[in-house]
Amino acid sequence: MSCKEFVYTDDVILSWLLEDLGRRNPAESTVNFLRALIQSARAEISAEGVEIPDEITDIKTAMLVENYAAFNYRKRGATTPETAMPRNLRYRLNNRVFGDTEE
């Protein structure tokens, strides 16, 4: 019996992001903006040295993308002290970059 691997698509990540941000029934323009943030999060995480596959099958990677996108959403227009990356997110990125898979 083979078990098909679940793929965490951008739509799944978007649904988590909407929940994380407390956004119910957002306008289409907001959804488009959040989709762009997810793509941007993927690119920024990759620039940090963490490979993000096109098809994410690992929950930790999917949540990392969602958390990074949520961070980018929250920091827009914030004052300087509020724009620092949360320690837990920085810790998770560093663990991925330096090969420690324990999070």
PDB file of N, CA, C and O in Angstrom, residues 44-91:
ATOM      1  N   GLU A  44      13.247  35.162  -0.252  1.00  0.00           N
ATOM      2  CA  GLU A  44      14.098  35.685   0.819  1.00  0.00           C
ATOM      3  C   GLU A  44      14.709  34.559   1.643  1.00  0.00           C
ATOM      4  O   GLU A  44      15.870  34.643   2.053  1.00  0.00           O
ATOM      5  N   ILE A  45      13.942  33.520   1.904  1.00  0.00           N
ATOM      6  CA  ILE A  45      14.463  32.374   2.640  1.00  0.00           C
ATOM      7  C   ILE A  45      15.558  31.698   1.820  1.00  0.00           C
ATOM      8  O   ILE A  45      16.606  31.325   2.352  1.00  0.00           O
ATOM      9  N   SER A  46      15.343  31.567   0.529  1.00  0.00           N
ATOM     10  CA  SER A  46      16.365  30.985  -0.349  1.00  0.00           C
ATOM     11  C   SER A  46      17.634  31.835  -0.341  1.00  0.00           C
ATOM     12  O   SER A  46      18.746  31.295  -0.334  1.00  0.00           O
ATOM     13  N   ALA A  47      17.470  33.153  -0.311  1.00  0.00           N
ATOM     14  CA  ALA A  47      18.621  34.056  -0.258  1.00  0.00           C
ATOM     15  C   ALA A  47      19.395  33.898   1.052  1.00  0.00           C
ATOM     16  O   ALA A  47      20.597  34.180   1.102  1.00  0.00           O
ATOM     17  N   GLU A  48      18.722  33.442   2.098  1.00  0.00           N
ATOM     18  CA  GLU A  48      19.375  33.185   3.397  1.00  0.00           C
ATOM     19  C   GLU A  48      20.168  31.877   3.364  1.00  0.00           C
ATOM     20  O   GLU A  48      20.885  31.565   4.295  1.00  0.00           O
ATOM     21  N   GLY A  49      19.993  31.087   2.299  1.00  0.00           N
ATOM     22  CA  GLY A  49      20.730  29.837   2.165  1.00  0.00           C
ATOM     23  C   GLY A  49      19.912  28.595   2.421  1.00  0.00           C
ATOM     24  O   GLY A  49      20.453  27.493   2.505  1.00  0.00           O
ATOM     25  N   VAL A  50      18.595  28.748   2.550  1.00  0.00           N
ATOM     26  CA  VAL A  50      17.716  27.609   2.787  1.00  0.00           C
ATOM     27  C   VAL A  50      16.990  27.293   1.489  1.00  0.00           C
ATOM     28  O   VAL A  50      16.254  28.128   0.967  1.00  0.00           O
ATOM     29  N   GLU A  51      17.208  26.106   0.985  1.00  0.00           N
ATOM     30  CA  GLU A  51      16.563  25.692  -0.263  1.00  0.00           C
ATOM     31  C   GLU A  51      15.071  25.428  -0.023  1.00  0.00           C
ATOM     32  O   GLU A  51      14.703  24.645   0.860  1.00  0.00           O
ATOM     33  N   ILE A  52      14.232  26.091  -0.792  1.00  0.00           N
ATOM     34  CA  ILE A  52      12.781  25.878  -0.720  1.00  0.00           C
ATOM     35  C   ILE A  52      12.356  25.230  -2.035  1.00  0.00           C
ATOM     36  O   ILE A  52      12.421  25.862  -3.090  1.00  0.00           O
ATOM     37  N   PRO A  53      11.930  23.975  -1.992  1.00  0.00           N
ATOM     38  CA  PRO A  53      11.523  23.307  -3.237  1.00  0.00           C
ATOM     39  C   PRO A  53      10.221  23.887  -3.784  1.00  0.00           C
ATOM     40  O   PRO A  53       9.436  24.483  -3.038  1.00  0.00           O
ATOM     41  N   ASP A  54       9.999  23.714  -5.072  1.00  0.00           N
ATOM     42  CA  ASP A  54       8.745  24.166  -5.682  1.00  0.00           C
ATOM     43  C   ASP A  54       7.555  23.461  -5.050  1.00  0.00           C
ATOM     44  O   ASP A  54       6.521  24.067  -4.800  1.00  0.00           O
ATOM     45  N   GLU A  55       7.705  22.158  -4.801  1.00  0.00           N
ATOM     46  CA  GLU A  55       6.658  21.376  -4.138  1.00  0.00           C
ATOM     47  C   GLU A  55       7.125  21.067  -2.722  1.00  0.00           C
ATOM     48  O   GLU A  55       8.035  20.266  -2.514  1.00  0.00           O
ATOM     49  N   ILE A  56       6.499  21.718  -1.755  1.00  0.00           N
ATOM     50  CA  ILE A  56       6.871  21.515  -0.357  1.00  0.00           C
ATOM     51  C   ILE A  56       6.084  20.334   0.206  1.00  0.00           C
ATOM     52  O   ILE A  56       4.856  20.348   0.202  1.00  0.00           O
ATOM     53  N   THR A  57       6.798  19.328   0.697  1.00  0.00           N
ATOM     54  CA  THR A  57       6.148  18.166   1.299  1.00  0.00           C
ATOM     55  C   THR A  57       6.467  18.050   2.792  1.00  0.00           C
ATOM     56  O   THR A  57       5.995  17.124   3.449  1.00  0.00           O
ATOM     57  N   ASP A  58       7.243  18.977   3.299  1.00  0.00           N
ATOM     58  CA  ASP A  58       7.657  18.978   4.701  1.00  0.00           C
ATOM     59  C   ASP A  58       6.917  20.092   5.442  1.00  0.00           C
ATOM     60  O   ASP A  58       6.980  21.255   5.042  1.00  0.00           O
ATOM     61  N   ILE A  59       6.220  19.744   6.514  1.00  0.00           N
ATOM     62  CA  ILE A  59       5.433  20.711   7.277  1.00  0.00           C
ATOM     63  C   ILE A  59       6.315  21.827   7.844  1.00  0.00           C
ATOM     64  O   ILE A  59       5.907  22.987   7.877  1.00  0.00           O
ATOM     65  N   LYS A  60       7.533  21.502   8.276  1.00  0.00           N
ATOM     66  CA  LYS A  60       8.415  22.524   8.847  1.00  0.00           C
ATOM     67  C   LYS A  60       8.767  23.590   7.806  1.00  0.00           C
ATOM     68  O   LYS A  60       8.811  24.770   8.110  1.00  0.00           O
ATOM     69  N   THR A  61       9.023  23.158   6.592  1.00  0.00           N
ATOM     70  CA  THR A  61       9.340  24.106   5.521  1.00  0.00           C
ATOM     71  C   THR A  61       8.123  24.958   5.181  1.00  0.00           C
ATOM     72  O   THR A  61       8.231  26.177   5.014  1.00  0.00           O
ATOM     73  N   ALA A  62       6.959  24.331   5.105  1.00  0.00           N
ATOM     74  CA  ALA A  62       5.732  25.074   4.798  1.00  0.00           C
ATOM     75  C   ALA A  62       5.454  26.129   5.875  1.00  0.00           C
ATOM     76  O   ALA A  62       5.110  27.276   5.573  1.00  0.00           O
ATOM     77  N   MET A  63       5.615  25.748   7.134  1.00  0.00           N
ATOM     78  CA  MET A  63       5.368  26.688   8.229  1.00  0.00           C
ATOM     79  C   MET A  63       6.420  27.798   8.254  1.00  0.00           C
ATOM     80  O   MET A  63       6.121  28.943   8.599  1.00  0.00           O
ATOM     81  N   LEU A  64       7.650  27.478   7.872  1.00  0.00           N
ATOM     82  CA  LEU A  64       8.695  28.495   7.797  1.00  0.00           C
ATOM     83  C   LEU A  64       8.316  29.560   6.770  1.00  0.00           C
ATOM     84  O   LEU A  64       8.437  30.763   7.031  1.00  0.00           O
ATOM     85  N   VAL A  65       7.830  29.131   5.614  1.00  0.00           N
ATOM     86  CA  VAL A  65       7.396  30.077   4.579  1.00  0.00           C
ATOM     87  C   VAL A  65       6.238  30.922   5.091  1.00  0.00           C
ATOM     88  O   VAL A  65       6.226  32.153   4.940  1.00  0.00           O
ATOM     89  N   GLU A  66       5.268  30.291   5.741  1.00  0.00           N
ATOM     90  CA  GLU A  66       4.112  31.036   6.263  1.00  0.00           C
ATOM     91  C   GLU A  66       4.547  32.032   7.330  1.00  0.00           C
ATOM     92  O   GLU A  66       4.141  33.194   7.297  1.00  0.00           O
ATOM     93  N   ASN A  67       5.376  31.606   8.260  1.00  0.00           N
ATOM     94  CA  ASN A  67       5.831  32.497   9.333  1.00  0.00           C
ATOM     95  C   ASN A  67       6.635  33.669   8.793  1.00  0.00           C
ATOM     96  O   ASN A  67       6.499  34.796   9.268  1.00  0.00           O
ATOM     97  N   TYR A  68       7.458  33.428   7.790  1.00  0.00           N
ATOM     98  CA  TYR A  68       8.260  34.494   7.182  1.00  0.00           C
ATOM     99  C   TYR A  68       7.352  35.492   6.459  1.00  0.00           C
ATOM    100  O   TYR A  68       7.533  36.706   6.571  1.00  0.00           O
ATOM    101  N   ALA A  69       6.355  34.974   5.755  1.00  0.00           N
ATOM    102  CA  ALA A  69       5.397  35.865   5.075  1.00  0.00           C
ATOM    103  C   ALA A  69       4.607  36.684   6.091  1.00  0.00           C
ATOM    104  O   ALA A  69       4.378  37.885   5.882  1.00  0.00           O
ATOM    105  N   ALA A  70       4.194  36.064   7.191  1.00  0.00           N
ATOM    106  CA  ALA A  70       3.466  36.784   8.241  1.00  0.00           C
ATOM    107  C   ALA A  70       4.346  37.867   8.852  1.00  0.00           C
ATOM    108  O   ALA A  70       3.884  38.991   9.116  1.00  0.00           O
ATOM    109  N   PHE A  71       5.620  37.557   9.076  1.00  0.00           N
ATOM    110  CA  PHE A  71       6.562  38.551   9.596  1.00  0.00           C
ATOM    111  C   PHE A  71       6.664  39.741   8.643  1.00  0.00           C
ATOM    112  O   PHE A  71       6.590  40.898   9.056  1.00  0.00           O
ATOM    113  N   ASN A  72       6.800  39.456   7.349  1.00  0.00           N
ATOM    114  CA  ASN A  72       6.894  40.539   6.365  1.00  0.00           C
ATOM    115  C   ASN A  72       5.617  41.378   6.330  1.00  0.00           C
ATOM    116  O   ASN A  72       5.669  42.599   6.170  1.00  0.00           O
ATOM    117  N   TYR A  73       4.468  40.731   6.486  1.00  0.00           N
ATOM    118  CA  TYR A  73       3.203  41.470   6.509  1.00  0.00           C
ATOM    119  C   TYR A  73       3.150  42.401   7.720  1.00  0.00           C
ATOM    120  O   TYR A  73       2.783  43.563   7.607  1.00  0.00           O
ATOM    121  N   ARG A  74       3.526  41.879   8.862  1.00  0.00           N
ATOM    122  CA  ARG A  74       3.430  42.661  10.106  1.00  0.00           C
ATOM    123  C   ARG A  74       4.442  43.795  10.163  1.00  0.00           C
ATOM    124  O   ARG A  74       4.176  44.816  10.784  1.00  0.00           O
ATOM    125  N   LYS A  75       5.608  43.615   9.544  1.00  0.00           N
ATOM    126  CA  LYS A  75       6.645  44.644   9.657  1.00  0.00           C
ATOM    127  C   LYS A  75       6.444  45.832   8.701  1.00  0.00           C
ATOM    128  O   LYS A  75       7.057  46.857   8.887  1.00  0.00           O
ATOM    129  N   ARG A  76       5.556  45.672   7.706  1.00  0.00           N
ATOM    130  CA  ARG A  76       5.379  46.767   6.756  1.00  0.00           C
ATOM    131  C   ARG A  76       4.822  47.985   7.481  1.00  0.00           C
ATOM    132  O   ARG A  76       3.881  47.903   8.234  1.00  0.00           O
ATOM    133  N   GLY A  77       5.459  49.113   7.298  1.00  0.00           N
ATOM    134  CA  GLY A  77       5.006  50.359   7.907  1.00  0.00           C
ATOM    135  C   GLY A  77       5.228  50.453   9.403  1.00  0.00           C
ATOM    136  O   GLY A  77       4.793  51.413  10.030  1.00  0.00           O
ATOM    137  N   ALA A  78       5.920  49.475  10.010  1.00  0.00           N
ATOM    138  CA  ALA A  78       6.155  49.506  11.457  1.00  0.00           C
ATOM    139  C   ALA A  78       7.384  50.355  11.763  1.00  0.00           C
ATOM    140  O   ALA A  78       8.202  50.636  10.903  1.00  0.00           O
ATOM    141  N   THR A  79       7.486  50.759  13.012  1.00  0.00           N
ATOM    142  CA  THR A  79       8.663  51.513  13.438  1.00  0.00           C
ATOM    143  C   THR A  79       9.853  50.572  13.562  1.00  0.00           C
ATOM    144  O   THR A  79       9.696  49.357  13.641  1.00  0.00           O
ATOM    145  N   THR A  80      11.042  51.116  13.614  1.00  0.00           N
ATOM    146  CA  THR A  80      12.270  50.323  13.592  1.00  0.00           C
ATOM    147  C   THR A  80      12.318  49.190  14.619  1.00  0.00           C
ATOM    148  O   THR A  80      12.625  48.069  14.257  1.00  0.00           O
ATOM    149  N   PRO A  81      12.028  49.418  15.908  1.00  0.00           N
ATOM    150  CA  PRO A  81      12.121  48.305  16.863  1.00  0.00           C
ATOM    151  C   PRO A  81      11.182  47.144  16.517  1.00  0.00           C
ATOM    152  O   PRO A  81      11.479  46.001  16.835  1.00  0.00           O
ATOM    153  N   GLU A  82      10.080  47.442  15.874  1.00  0.00           N
ATOM    154  CA  GLU A  82       9.115  46.400  15.550  1.00  0.00           C
ATOM    155  C   GLU A  82       9.485  45.617  14.299  1.00  0.00           C
ATOM    156  O   GLU A  82       8.855  44.615  13.992  1.00  0.00           O
ATOM    157  N   THR A  83      10.496  46.064  13.562  1.00  0.00           N
ATOM    158  CA  THR A  83      10.840  45.382  12.315  1.00  0.00           C
ATOM    159  C   THR A  83      11.902  44.309  12.495  1.00  0.00           C
ATOM    160  O   THR A  83      12.230  43.622  11.545  1.00  0.00           O
ATOM    161  N   ALA A  84      12.440  44.171  13.695  1.00  0.00           N
ATOM    162  CA  ALA A  84      13.440  43.128  13.925  1.00  0.00           C
ATOM    163  C   ALA A  84      12.784  41.756  13.774  1.00  0.00           C
ATOM    164  O   ALA A  84      11.664  41.541  14.226  1.00  0.00           O
ATOM    165  N   MET A  85      13.514  40.853  13.138  1.00  0.00           N
ATOM    166  CA  MET A  85      12.980  39.510  12.950  1.00  0.00           C
ATOM    167  C   MET A  85      12.823  38.836  14.319  1.00  0.00           C
ATOM    168  O   MET A  85      13.740  38.894  15.132  1.00  0.00           O
ATOM    169  N   PRO A  86      11.683  38.208  14.545  1.00  0.00           N
ATOM    170  CA  PRO A  86      11.492  37.502  15.814  1.00  0.00           C
ATOM    171  C   PRO A  86      12.579  36.441  16.014  1.00  0.00           C
ATOM    172  O   PRO A  86      13.005  35.781  15.058  1.00  0.00           O
ATOM    173  N   ARG A  87      13.014  36.275  17.236  1.00  0.00           N
ATOM    174  CA  ARG A  87      14.093  35.324  17.530  1.00  0.00           C
ATOM    175  C   ARG A  87      13.766  33.905  17.081  1.00  0.00           C
ATOM    176  O   ARG A  87      14.639  33.200  16.591  1.00  0.00           O
ATOM    177  N   ASN A  88      12.523  33.490  17.291  1.00  0.00           N
ATOM    178  CA  ASN A  88      12.189  32.114  16.914  1.00  0.00           C
ATOM    179  C   ASN A  88      12.332  31.897  15.410  1.00  0.00           C
ATOM    180  O   ASN A  88      12.772  30.840  14.967  1.00  0.00           O
ATOM    181  N   LEU A  89      12.000  32.904  14.616  1.00  0.00           N
ATOM    182  CA  LEU A  89      12.128  32.783  13.168  1.00  0.00           C
ATOM    183  C   LEU A  89      13.608  32.777  12.772  1.00  0.00           C
ATOM    184  O   LEU A  89      14.039  31.959  11.952  1.00  0.00           O
ATOM    185  N   ARG A  90      14.393  33.670  13.359  1.00  0.00           N
ATOM    186  CA  ARG A  90      15.836  33.714  13.084  1.00  0.00           C
ATOM    187  C   ARG A  90      16.484  32.390  13.495  1.00  0.00           C
ATOM    188  O   ARG A  90      17.317  31.835  12.778  1.00  0.00           O
ATOM    189  N   TYR A  91      16.094  31.853  14.637  1.00  0.00           N
ATOM    190  CA  TYR A  91      16.628  30.584  15.137  1.00  0.00           C
ATOM    191  C   TYR A  91      16.329  29.451  14.154  1.00  0.00           C
ATOM    192  O   TYR A  91      17.202  28.645  13.828  1.00  0.00           O
TER     193      TYR A  91
END
